[in-house]
Short mmCIF file of C-alpha atoms in Angstrom, two decimals:
data_model
loop_
_atom_site.label_atom_id
_atom_site.label_comp_id
_atom_site.label_asym_id
_atom_site.label_seq_id
_atom_site.Cartn_x
_atom_site.Cartn_y
_atom_site.Cartn_z
CA MET A 1292 0.00 0.00 0.00
CA LEU A 1293 2.76 2.45 0.95
CA LYS A 1294 4.35 1.91 -2.49
CA ASN A 1295 1.26 3.53 -3.99
CA VAL A 1296 1.46 6.69 -1.90
CA ARG A 1297 2.97 9.58 -3.83
CA ILE A 1298 4.32 12.63 -2.05
CA VAL A 1299 3.87 15.70 -4.27
CA LEU A 1300 5.77 18.92 -3.52
CA VAL A 1301 4.45 21.93 -5.41
CA GLY A 1302 6.98 24.65 -6.20
CA PRO A 1303 9.54 23.84 -3.51
CA ILE A 1304 12.23 26.49 -3.01
CA TYR A 1305 14.84 24.94 -0.71
CA GLY A 1306 16.91 21.89 -1.65
CA GLY A 1307 17.40 21.16 2.04
CA ASN A 1308 13.65 20.79 2.53
CA VAL A 1309 13.36 18.44 -0.46
CA GLY A 1310 16.24 16.33 0.90
CA SER A 1311 14.74 16.27 4.42
CA ALA A 1312 11.41 15.25 2.92
CA CYS A 1313 13.14 12.34 1.14
CA ARG A 1314 14.63 11.13 4.41
CA ALA A 1315 11.28 11.46 6.17
CA MET A 1316 9.61 9.45 3.39
CA ALA A 1317 12.21 6.67 3.54
CA ASN A 1318 11.97 6.58 7.34
CA MET A 1319 8.25 5.92 6.94
CA GLY A 1320 8.44 3.41 4.10
CA LEU A 1321 7.49 5.77 1.22
CA SER A 1322 9.45 6.16 -2.00
CA ASP A 1323 7.38 7.89 -4.72
CA LEU A 1324 8.31 11.59 -4.91
CA ALA A 1325 6.97 14.08 -7.45
CA LEU A 1326 8.02 17.72 -7.75
CA VAL A 1327 5.77 20.23 -9.49
CA ALA A 1328 7.55 23.19 -11.13
CA PRO A 1329 10.31 23.36 -8.52
CA GLU A 1330 12.43 26.49 -8.20
CA PRO A 1331 16.14 25.97 -8.99
CA LEU A 1332 17.13 23.75 -6.06
CA ASP A 1333 20.41 23.54 -4.18
CA MET A 1334 20.95 19.86 -4.97
CA GLU A 1335 24.07 19.55 -2.86
CA GLU A 1336 22.04 20.59 0.20
CA ALA A 1337 19.25 18.24 -0.90
CA ARG A 1338 21.64 15.29 -1.07
CA ARG A 1339 23.15 16.17 2.29
CA MET A 1340 19.77 16.29 4.06
CA ALA A 1341 18.46 13.18 2.28
CA CYS A 1342 21.22 11.27 4.05
CA ALA A 1343 20.68 7.55 3.33
CA ALA A 1344 17.53 8.27 1.27
CA GLN A 1345 19.42 9.10 -1.96
CA ASP A 1346 17.26 6.56 -3.84
CA VAL A 1347 14.12 8.54 -3.12
CA LEU A 1348 15.81 11.79 -4.18
CA ASN A 1349 17.26 10.30 -7.36
CA GLY A 1350 13.98 8.61 -8.22
CA ARG A 1351 11.97 11.85 -8.10
CA ARG A 1352 9.92 12.88 -11.12
CA GLU A 1353 9.24 16.45 -12.16
CA PHE A 1354 6.01 17.78 -13.63
CA ALA A 1355 5.00 21.17 -14.99
CA THR A 1356 1.62 21.21 -13.24
CA LEU A 1357 -0.09 19.56 -10.28
CA GLN A 1358 -2.72 18.17 -12.62
CA GLU A 1359 -0.08 16.16 -14.47
CA ALA A 1360 1.61 15.01 -11.29
CA VAL A 1361 -1.59 13.41 -9.93
CA ALA A 1362 -3.28 12.45 -13.23
CA ASP A 1363 -3.22 8.71 -12.40
CA CYS A 1364 -4.15 9.10 -8.70
CA GLY A 1365 -7.42 8.17 -7.04
CA VAL A 1366 -7.51 10.05 -3.79
CA VAL A 1367 -5.58 13.33 -3.88
CA ALA A 1368 -5.17 14.90 -0.44
CA GLY A 1369 -3.96 18.49 -0.25
CA THR A 1370 -2.40 19.88 2.90
CA THR A 1371 -3.40 23.28 4.20
CA ALA A 1372 -2.48 25.33 7.23
CA ARG A 1373 -5.12 27.99 6.71
CA THR A 1374 -8.79 27.51 7.30
CA GLY A 1375 -11.53 29.15 5.29
CA LEU A 1376 -14.55 28.57 3.15
CA TYR A 1377 -13.16 25.76 1.04
CA ARG A 1378 -10.81 24.50 3.67
CA ALA A 1379 -13.27 23.91 6.50
CA HIS A 1380 -13.74 20.21 5.76
CA ALA A 1381 -10.07 19.40 6.28
CA GLN A 1382 -9.25 16.26 8.29
CA SER A 1383 -6.25 15.41 10.42
CA PRO A 1384 -3.62 13.12 8.83
CA HIS A 1385 -4.47 10.56 11.51
CA ALA A 1386 -8.15 10.58 10.57
CA LEU A 1387 -7.54 10.45 6.82
CA ALA A 1388 -4.77 7.81 6.81
CA PRO A 1389 -7.04 4.72 6.72
CA HIS A 1390 -8.98 6.14 3.78
CA LEU A 1391 -5.79 6.97 1.88
CA LEU A 1392 -4.41 3.48 2.48
CA GLY A 1393 -7.67 1.88 1.41
CA ALA A 1394 -7.51 3.74 -1.89
CA ALA A 1395 -3.79 2.92 -2.22
CA GLN A 1396 -4.68 -0.76 -2.35
CA LYS A 1397 -6.23 -0.17 -5.75
CA GLY A 1398 -3.84 2.32 -7.30
CA PRO A 1399 -1.74 5.43 -6.73
CA VAL A 1400 -2.86 8.13 -4.30
CA ALA A 1401 -1.23 11.49 -3.63
CA VAL A 1402 -0.54 13.72 -0.66
CA VAL A 1403 0.16 17.25 -1.92
CA PHE A 1404 2.24 19.91 -0.17
CA GLY A 1405 2.39 23.58 -1.16
CA ARG A 1406 5.22 26.07 -1.42
CA GLU A 1407 7.26 27.03 1.63
CA THR A 1408 5.98 30.58 1.16
CA TRP A 1409 2.25 30.46 0.66
CA GLY A 1410 1.13 26.85 0.34
CA LEU A 1411 -1.31 25.68 -2.30
CA THR A 1412 -3.44 28.04 -4.38
CA ASN A 1413 -7.21 27.66 -4.48
CA GLU A 1414 -6.86 26.33 -8.05
CA GLU A 1415 -4.48 23.63 -6.80
CA LEU A 1416 -6.72 22.79 -3.85
CA ALA A 1417 -9.60 22.40 -6.31
CA ILE A 1418 -7.79 19.42 -7.84
CA CYS A 1419 -7.66 17.69 -4.45
CA THR A 1420 -10.38 15.28 -3.36
CA HIS A 1421 -9.56 15.70 0.33
CA LEU A 1422 -7.92 18.28 2.56
CA ILE A 1423 -5.49 17.57 5.36
CA GLN A 1424 -4.86 19.98 8.18
CA ILE A 1425 -2.04 18.98 10.50
CA PRO A 1426 -2.72 19.71 14.19
CA SER A 1427 -0.45 22.51 15.40
CA SER A 1428 -0.31 25.28 17.95
CA PRO A 1429 -2.47 28.31 17.16
CA ASP A 1430 0.49 30.43 18.30
CA TYR A 1431 2.73 29.09 15.55
CA PRO A 1432 0.84 26.85 13.15
CA SER A 1433 3.22 27.10 10.20
CA LEU A 1434 5.19 23.88 9.80
CA ASN A 1435 8.39 23.46 7.87
CA LEU A 1436 7.71 21.64 4.56
CA ALA A 1437 9.72 18.55 5.49
CA ALA A 1438 8.02 18.51 8.90
CA ALA A 1439 4.60 18.39 7.23
CA VAL A 1440 5.76 15.58 4.94
CA LEU A 1441 7.11 13.68 7.94
CA LEU A 1442 3.90 13.89 9.98
CA CYS A 1443 1.68 12.78 7.09
CA SER A 1444 4.08 9.96 6.18
CA TYR A 1445 4.26 8.88 9.83
CA GLU A 1446 0.49 8.62 10.18
CA LEU A 1447 0.32 6.58 6.97
CA PHE A 1448 3.14 4.31 8.10
CA VAL A 1449 1.58 3.71 11.51
CA ALA A 1450 -1.86 3.09 9.99
CA SER A 1451 -0.39 0.66 7.47
CA GLY A 1452 0.39 -1.71 10.33
CA VAL A 1453 3.87 -2.40 8.97
CA TYR A 1454 5.21 -1.21 12.28
CA GLU A 1455 5.53 -3.83 14.97
CA PRO A 1456 5.90 -2.49 18.47
CA PRO A 1457 9.01 -3.67 20.34
CA GLU A 1458 8.70 -7.04 22.03
CA GLU A 1459 9.61 -7.76 25.61
CA LEU A 1460 12.18 -10.53 25.43
CA SER A 1461 11.18 -12.13 28.72
CA PRO A 1462 7.63 -13.52 28.97
CA GLU A 1463 5.05 -11.72 31.09
CA ALA A 1464 5.12 -13.06 34.64
CA CYS A 1465 1.96 -14.93 35.67
CA SER A 1466 -0.03 -14.23 38.81
CA ALA A 1467 1.13 -17.39 40.60
CA MET A 1468 4.77 -16.40 40.11
CA ARG A 1469 4.08 -12.87 41.35
CA GLU A 1470 2.33 -14.26 44.44
CA ARG A 1471 5.37 -16.41 45.28
CA MET A 1472 7.47 -13.27 45.04
CA PHE A 1473 5.15 -11.27 47.30
CA ALA A 1474 5.13 -14.09 49.87
CA MET A 1475 8.95 -14.03 49.95
CA TRP A 1476 9.05 -10.25 50.36
CA GLU A 1477 6.40 -10.23 53.06
CA ARG A 1478 8.33 -12.75 55.13
CA LEU A 1479 11.57 -10.84 54.53
CA LEU A 1480 10.14 -7.45 55.49
CA LEU A 1481 8.74 -8.94 58.68
CA ASP A 1482 12.05 -10.68 59.47
CA ILE A 1483 14.17 -7.58 59.08
CA GLY A 1484 11.72 -5.53 61.11
CA PHE A 1485 10.68 -3.20 58.31
CA MET A 1486 7.05 -3.73 59.30
CA GLU A 1487 5.08 -5.40 62.06
CA GLN A 1488 2.58 -8.19 61.59
CA GLU A 1489 -0.47 -5.99 62.24
CA LYS A 1490 0.65 -3.46 59.62
CA ALA A 1491 1.75 -6.10 57.10
CA LEU A 1492 -1.44 -6.24 55.07
CA HIS A 1493 -1.53 -2.48 54.64
CA MET A 1494 2.16 -2.15 53.85
CA MET A 1495 2.09 -5.04 51.40
CA LEU A 1496 -0.57 -3.19 49.42
CA GLY A 1497 2.00 -0.46 48.81
CA ILE A 1498 4.71 -2.98 47.93
CA ARG A 1499 2.34 -4.80 45.61
CA ARG A 1500 1.44 -1.59 43.84
CA ILE A 1501 5.08 -0.68 43.26
CA PHE A 1502 6.23 -4.14 42.25
CA SER A 1503 3.17 -4.95 40.16
CA ARG A 1504 3.59 -1.81 38.13
CA GLY A 1505 7.31 -2.31 37.79
CA ALA A 1506 7.88 -6.02 37.45
CA ARG A 1507 6.04 -7.25 34.44
CA THR A 1508 8.24 -10.00 33.06
CA GLU A 1509 9.62 -13.24 34.46
CA ASP A 1510 13.11 -11.70 34.36
CA ASP A 1511 11.87 -8.84 36.52
CA VAL A 1512 10.24 -11.16 39.04
CA ASN A 1513 13.31 -13.38 39.15
CA ILE A 1514 15.48 -10.37 40.01
CA LEU A 1515 13.17 -9.34 42.87
CA MET A 1516 13.02 -12.91 44.20
CA GLY A 1517 16.80 -13.12 44.00
CA ILE A 1518 17.15 -9.95 46.07
CA ALA A 1519 14.71 -11.23 48.71
CA ARG A 1520 16.53 -14.55 48.91
CA GLN A 1521 19.94 -12.93 49.32
CA MET A 1522 18.70 -10.42 51.90
CA ASP A 1523 17.01 -13.22 53.82
CA TRP A 1524 20.24 -15.18 53.90
CA LYS A 1525 22.16 -12.11 55.06
CA ALA A 1526 19.60 -11.27 57.73
CA ALA A 1527 19.65 -14.88 58.98
CA GLN A 1528 23.43 -14.67 59.39
CA GLY A 1529 23.03 -11.61 61.56
CA ALA A 1530 20.35 -13.19 63.72
CA GLY A 1531 22.28 -16.43 64.08
CA ARG A 1532 19.39 -18.26 62.48
CA VAL A 1533 19.91 -21.20 60.18
CA ARG A 1534 17.98 -21.26 56.94
CA MET B 181 0.51 20.50 30.78
CA LEU B 182 2.61 21.18 27.66
CA LYS B 183 4.42 23.96 29.55
CA ASN B 184 5.85 21.27 31.83
CA VAL B 185 7.26 19.14 29.01
CA ARG B 186 11.01 19.64 28.63
CA ILE B 187 12.78 18.61 25.44
CA VAL B 188 16.34 17.57 26.28
CA LEU B 189 18.94 17.25 23.52
CA VAL B 190 22.09 15.43 24.63
CA GLY B 191 25.31 16.39 22.84
CA PRO B 192 23.74 17.86 19.68
CA ILE B 193 26.24 18.53 16.87
CA TYR B 194 24.35 20.54 14.24
CA GLY B 195 22.93 24.00 14.87
CA GLY B 196 20.42 23.41 12.08
CA ASN B 197 18.96 20.44 13.92
CA VAL B 198 18.66 22.41 17.15
CA GLY B 199 16.91 25.23 15.28
CA SER B 200 14.57 22.82 13.50
CA ALA B 201 13.78 21.19 16.83
CA CYS B 202 12.85 24.62 18.24
CA ARG B 203 10.43 25.23 15.39
CA ALA B 204 8.93 21.75 15.80
CA MET B 205 8.47 22.39 19.52
CA ALA B 206 6.78 25.78 18.96
CA ASN B 207 4.54 24.26 16.28
CA MET B 208 3.36 21.75 18.88
CA GLY B 209 2.98 24.13 21.81
CA LEU B 210 6.21 23.26 23.64
CA SER B 211 8.77 25.81 24.86
CA ASP B 212 11.16 24.29 27.44
CA LEU B 213 14.44 23.31 25.74
CA ALA B 214 17.53 21.97 27.52
CA LEU B 215 20.84 21.15 25.88
CA VAL B 216 23.28 18.78 27.56
CA ALA B 217 26.97 19.34 26.74
CA PRO B 218 26.31 20.52 23.20
CA GLU B 219 29.13 20.58 20.67
CA PRO B 220 30.05 24.06 19.37
CA LEU B 221 26.88 24.85 17.41
CA ASP B 222 26.46 26.90 14.25
CA MET B 223 24.07 29.38 15.84
CA GLU B 224 23.39 31.26 12.62
CA GLU B 225 22.08 28.06 11.08
CA ALA B 226 20.13 27.37 14.29
CA ARG B 227 18.43 30.76 14.14
CA ARG B 228 17.65 30.33 10.44
CA MET B 229 15.98 26.94 10.96
CA ALA B 230 14.16 28.03 14.14
CA CYS B 231 12.29 30.54 11.94
CA ALA B 232 9.59 32.16 14.11
CA ALA B 233 10.57 30.03 17.15
CA GLN B 234 13.44 32.31 18.24
CA ASP B 235 11.94 32.49 21.74
CA VAL B 236 12.39 28.76 22.24
CA LEU B 237 15.97 28.92 20.95
CA ASN B 238 16.86 31.95 23.07
CA GLY B 239 15.21 30.46 26.14
CA ARG B 240 17.28 27.25 26.00
CA ARG B 241 19.25 26.21 29.06
CA GLU B 242 22.54 24.33 28.97
CA PHE B 243 23.65 21.65 31.42
CA ALA B 244 26.86 19.69 31.82
CA THR B 245 25.12 16.36 32.42
CA LEU B 246 21.79 14.72 31.70
CA GLN B 247 21.34 14.16 35.41
CA GLU B 248 21.36 17.90 36.05
CA ALA B 249 19.08 18.64 33.12
CA VAL B 250 16.34 16.36 34.45
CA ALA B 251 16.93 16.59 38.21
CA ASP B 252 13.51 18.16 38.88
CA CYS B 253 11.60 15.92 36.43
CA GLY B 254 9.18 13.15 37.31
CA VAL B 255 8.86 11.02 34.22
CA VAL B 256 12.02 11.03 32.09
CA ALA B 257 11.47 9.35 28.72
CA GLY B 258 14.54 8.52 26.64
CA THR B 259 14.29 7.93 22.92
CA THR B 260 16.08 4.99 21.35
CA ALA B 261 16.28 3.59 17.85
CA ARG B 262 18.04 0.40 18.79
CA THR B 263 16.46 -2.53 20.55
CA GLY B 264 18.20 -4.79 23.00
CA LEU B 265 18.08 -6.24 26.46
CA TYR B 266 17.25 -3.04 28.33
CA ARG B 267 15.53 -1.36 25.43
CA ALA B 268 12.90 -4.02 24.82
CA HIS B 269 10.24 -2.34 26.92
CA ALA B 270 10.21 0.81 24.81
CA GLN B 271 6.81 2.27 23.93
CA SER B 272 5.67 4.32 20.96
CA PRO B 273 5.31 8.09 21.51
CA HIS B 274 1.59 7.68 20.87
CA ALA B 275 1.27 5.06 23.62
CA LEU B 276 3.36 6.97 26.15
CA ALA B 277 1.90 10.45 25.56
CA PRO B 278 -1.05 10.18 28.01
CA HIS B 279 1.26 9.02 30.80
CA LEU B 280 3.71 11.85 30.14
CA LEU B 281 0.91 14.41 30.16
CA GLY B 282 -0.50 12.98 33.37
CA ALA B 283 2.85 13.44 35.08
CA ALA B 284 3.22 16.91 33.51
CA GLN B 285 0.16 18.06 35.41
CA LYS B 286 2.13 17.85 38.64
CA GLY B 287 5.55 19.02 37.56
CA PRO B 288 8.21 18.95 34.87
CA VAL B 289 8.74 15.86 32.73
CA ALA B 290 11.43 15.30 30.12
CA VAL B 291 11.74 13.70 26.72
CA VAL B 292 15.40 13.01 26.03
CA PHE B 293 17.07 12.74 22.62
CA GLY B 294 20.59 11.44 22.00
CA ARG B 295 23.39 12.57 19.75
CA GLU B 296 22.95 12.63 15.99
CA THR B 297 25.72 10.05 15.78
CA TRP B 298 25.02 7.32 18.28
CA GLY B 299 22.06 8.30 20.43
CA LEU B 300 22.05 7.89 24.20
CA THR B 301 24.56 5.81 26.14
CA ASN B 302 23.44 3.04 28.49
CA GLU B 303 24.40 5.28 31.42
CA GLU B 304 22.12 8.01 30.08
CA LEU B 305 19.30 5.56 29.42
CA ALA B 306 19.65 4.39 33.03
CA ILE B 307 18.48 7.82 34.20
CA CYS B 308 15.32 7.49 32.12
CA THR B 309 12.17 6.07 33.65
CA HIS B 310 10.66 5.18 30.28
CA LEU B 311 11.89 4.46 26.79
CA ILE B 312 10.36 5.71 23.58
CA GLN B 313 10.88 4.04 20.25
CA ILE B 314 9.48 5.96 17.29
CA PRO B 315 7.85 3.76 14.64
CA SER B 316 9.93 3.78 11.46
CA SER B 317 10.72 1.63 8.47
CA PRO B 318 13.06 -1.29 9.17
CA ASP B 319 14.80 -0.39 5.88
CA TYR B 320 15.80 3.05 7.18
CA PRO B 321 14.89 3.48 10.84
CA SER B 322 17.31 6.31 11.63
CA LEU B 323 15.41 9.58 12.00
CA ASN B 324 16.90 13.04 11.86
CA LEU B 325 17.12 14.56 15.36
CA ALA B 326 14.61 17.33 14.64
CA ALA B 327 12.27 14.78 13.04
CA ALA B 328 12.33 12.71 16.22
CA VAL B 329 11.60 15.81 18.31
CA LEU B 330 8.73 16.74 15.98
CA LEU B 331 7.03 13.33 16.15
CA CYS B 332 7.21 13.13 19.95
CA SER B 333 6.02 16.73 20.33
CA TYR B 334 3.19 16.10 17.86
CA GLU B 335 1.91 13.07 19.78
CA LEU B 336 2.00 15.08 23.01
CA PHE B 337 0.19 18.01 21.42
CA VAL B 338 -2.51 15.78 19.93
CA ALA B 339 -2.92 13.85 23.18
CA SER B 340 -3.17 17.08 25.21
CA GLY B 341 -6.45 17.87 23.47
CA VAL B 342 -8.19 14.69 24.48
CA TYR B 343 -6.42 13.82 27.66
CA GLU B 344 -8.19 13.08 30.93
CA PRO B 345 -5.92 12.86 33.93
CA PRO B 346 -6.03 10.04 36.48
CA GLU B 347 -5.38 11.06 40.08
CA GLU B 348 -2.41 9.99 42.21
CA LEU B 349 -2.49 11.37 45.74
CA SER B 350 1.25 11.43 46.38
CA PRO B 351 3.30 13.77 44.19
CA GLU B 352 5.41 12.33 41.40
CA ALA B 353 8.95 11.61 42.57
CA CYS B 354 11.58 13.70 40.77
CA SER B 355 14.70 12.37 39.13
CA ALA B 356 17.05 13.60 41.88
CA MET B 357 15.03 11.71 44.53
CA ARG B 358 15.03 8.56 42.42
CA GLU B 359 18.79 8.79 41.97
CA ARG B 360 19.26 8.93 45.75
CA MET B 361 17.14 5.79 46.03
CA PHE B 362 19.13 3.97 43.36
CA ALA B 363 22.41 4.93 45.05
CA MET B 364 21.10 3.41 48.33
CA TRP B 365 20.01 0.22 46.63
CA GLU B 366 23.21 -0.15 44.68
CA ARG B 367 25.27 0.08 47.87
CA LEU B 368 22.93 -2.32 49.64
CA LEU B 369 22.96 -4.91 46.87
CA LEU B 370 26.75 -4.79 46.81
CA ASP B 371 26.95 -5.03 50.62
CA ILE B 372 24.71 -8.07 50.88
CA GLY B 373 26.55 -9.77 48.02
CA PHE B 374 23.63 -9.82 45.63
CA MET B 375 25.92 -8.54 42.91
CA GLU B 376 29.60 -7.90 42.38
CA GLN B 377 31.10 -4.53 41.53
CA GLU B 378 31.90 -5.44 37.94
CA LYS B 379 28.32 -6.55 37.29
CA ALA B 380 26.77 -3.62 39.17
CA LEU B 381 26.14 -1.31 36.20
CA HIS B 382 24.48 -4.07 34.22
CA MET B 383 22.38 -5.33 37.14
CA MET B 384 21.37 -1.82 38.18
CA LEU B 385 19.92 -1.26 34.72
CA GLY B 386 17.50 -4.10 35.46
CA ILE B 387 16.73 -2.76 38.94
CA ARG B 388 16.25 0.73 37.53
CA ARG B 389 13.85 -0.55 34.93
CA ILE B 390 11.72 -2.36 37.51
CA PHE B 391 11.73 0.41 40.11
CA SER B 392 11.31 3.23 37.59
CA ARG B 393 8.25 1.62 36.10
CA GLY B 394 6.87 0.80 39.50
CA ALA B 395 7.74 3.66 41.81
CA ARG B 396 6.25 6.81 40.44
CA THR B 397 5.33 8.80 43.51
CA GLU B 398 7.25 10.13 46.47
CA ASP B 399 5.39 7.63 48.69
CA ASP B 400 6.63 4.81 46.49
CA VAL B 401 10.22 6.02 46.57
CA ASN B 402 10.07 6.54 50.33
CA ILE B 403 8.94 2.94 50.82
CA LEU B 404 11.81 1.61 48.71
CA MET B 405 14.31 3.83 50.54
CA GLY B 406 12.91 2.65 53.85
CA ILE B 407 13.41 -0.97 52.87
CA ALA B 408 16.98 -0.33 51.78
CA ARG B 409 17.76 1.52 55.01
CA GLN B 410 16.30 -1.19 57.22
CA MET B 411 17.96 -3.96 55.27
CA ASP B 412 21.27 -2.15 55.44
CA TRP B 413 20.97 -1.83 59.19
CA LYS B 414 20.16 -5.51 59.49
CA ALA B 415 23.04 -6.54 57.25
CA ALA B 416 25.41 -4.33 59.23
CA GLN B 417 24.39 -6.07 62.44
CA GLY B 418 25.27 -9.42 60.93
CA ALA B 419 28.62 -8.24 59.69
CA GLY B 420 29.43 -6.55 62.97
CA ARG B 421 29.62 -3.20 61.21
CA VAL B 422 28.42 -0.04 62.81
CA ARG B 423 26.27 2.26 60.77
#
């Protein structure tokens, strides 16, 4: 699906922004870049900011008009910072991402970004089927071009489900294992005189809250049991007890 | 809540990235920027990229160490691109945002970003209570520094509009208080022979992970310090030491 998402930059001025946009696209699994009537770009700066995304930069296509750049696209989503009569139905990139990806299953779709200076014209917005407005502070709503590309690409990437959240290596500890740990700690805390029997239930609620929030995996629980065991042994030495 | 979110850049190299990060912050309603031991920065480039976010750039504070930069912070979330033993429990910025905002209602919280070259060290990650991993393509996961700042700031800004806070009665423990607790536990665990000096750093990363996830409030940290103190006293009795 992400292969069918085209990022279209209309009239970009700064090579650095185009390069940064390439890196942002590659970071989020996109590769299809179209430039519409770009100004003369500082390509050295573009290459520098593209970093390891030179393929995206080199693979860019240039078009004279927006119409040509999106001629084969189903959904065409234009980004806008301003609001107004024809911009009031704009959606957030998060809200629009599933729709864009759905359309991208059948053919190319486009996300269109305007000039660094004044965005997209009303004529260009008229070509778009949807409008995207990126959430931003009312005090300073104007995003850098590459920043806008990054946020839209990010929402598409996350919605595509390609991303797999990091896995805990150790399995989640089960309740029975946690209860063995709490039993060990309760006995230990009584033995070392940290709490008295009549306060134990109350105090153990605090301990349980801390340890339950913190120790989620078997590795975690094993560490806490190891500490209790070693402390118990040490405390027994001091008391002359034999364990 | 967003006023209490501090963006911490550790050892940044490029002024342009710092400036772009300032603009990203201002776009998303953030303003508190801390730099830790920055390299000599091209400030002209920083000002150019900060655009209308000169206030954020000018208001930055510099610290010699990460510990100082986050001393007053409750939640300290470190960003990491790599995965590994102590990085496996990282969360996405989207998933962690509500928790960060909840803590930000009571006091400062930090989101920490590493060097452009190799990110945060294990020692720096140890100071963090949470880890953030930003979703990105496995083919090119390495984000530009300002891009990483933008995505985390964006998720916080979006979450701030829909966020409903849960209530903890005890105030969030700050980083400096947590570090005192960890110092007590490290000494204790060495004293009772739970770990040896050469394994201490490694083992303390595990302990830090468990306790940081679990002990969020001052009450929690006081309980864990109380246990360490009592255990230490008990161990000293056994060893015939006087404390």
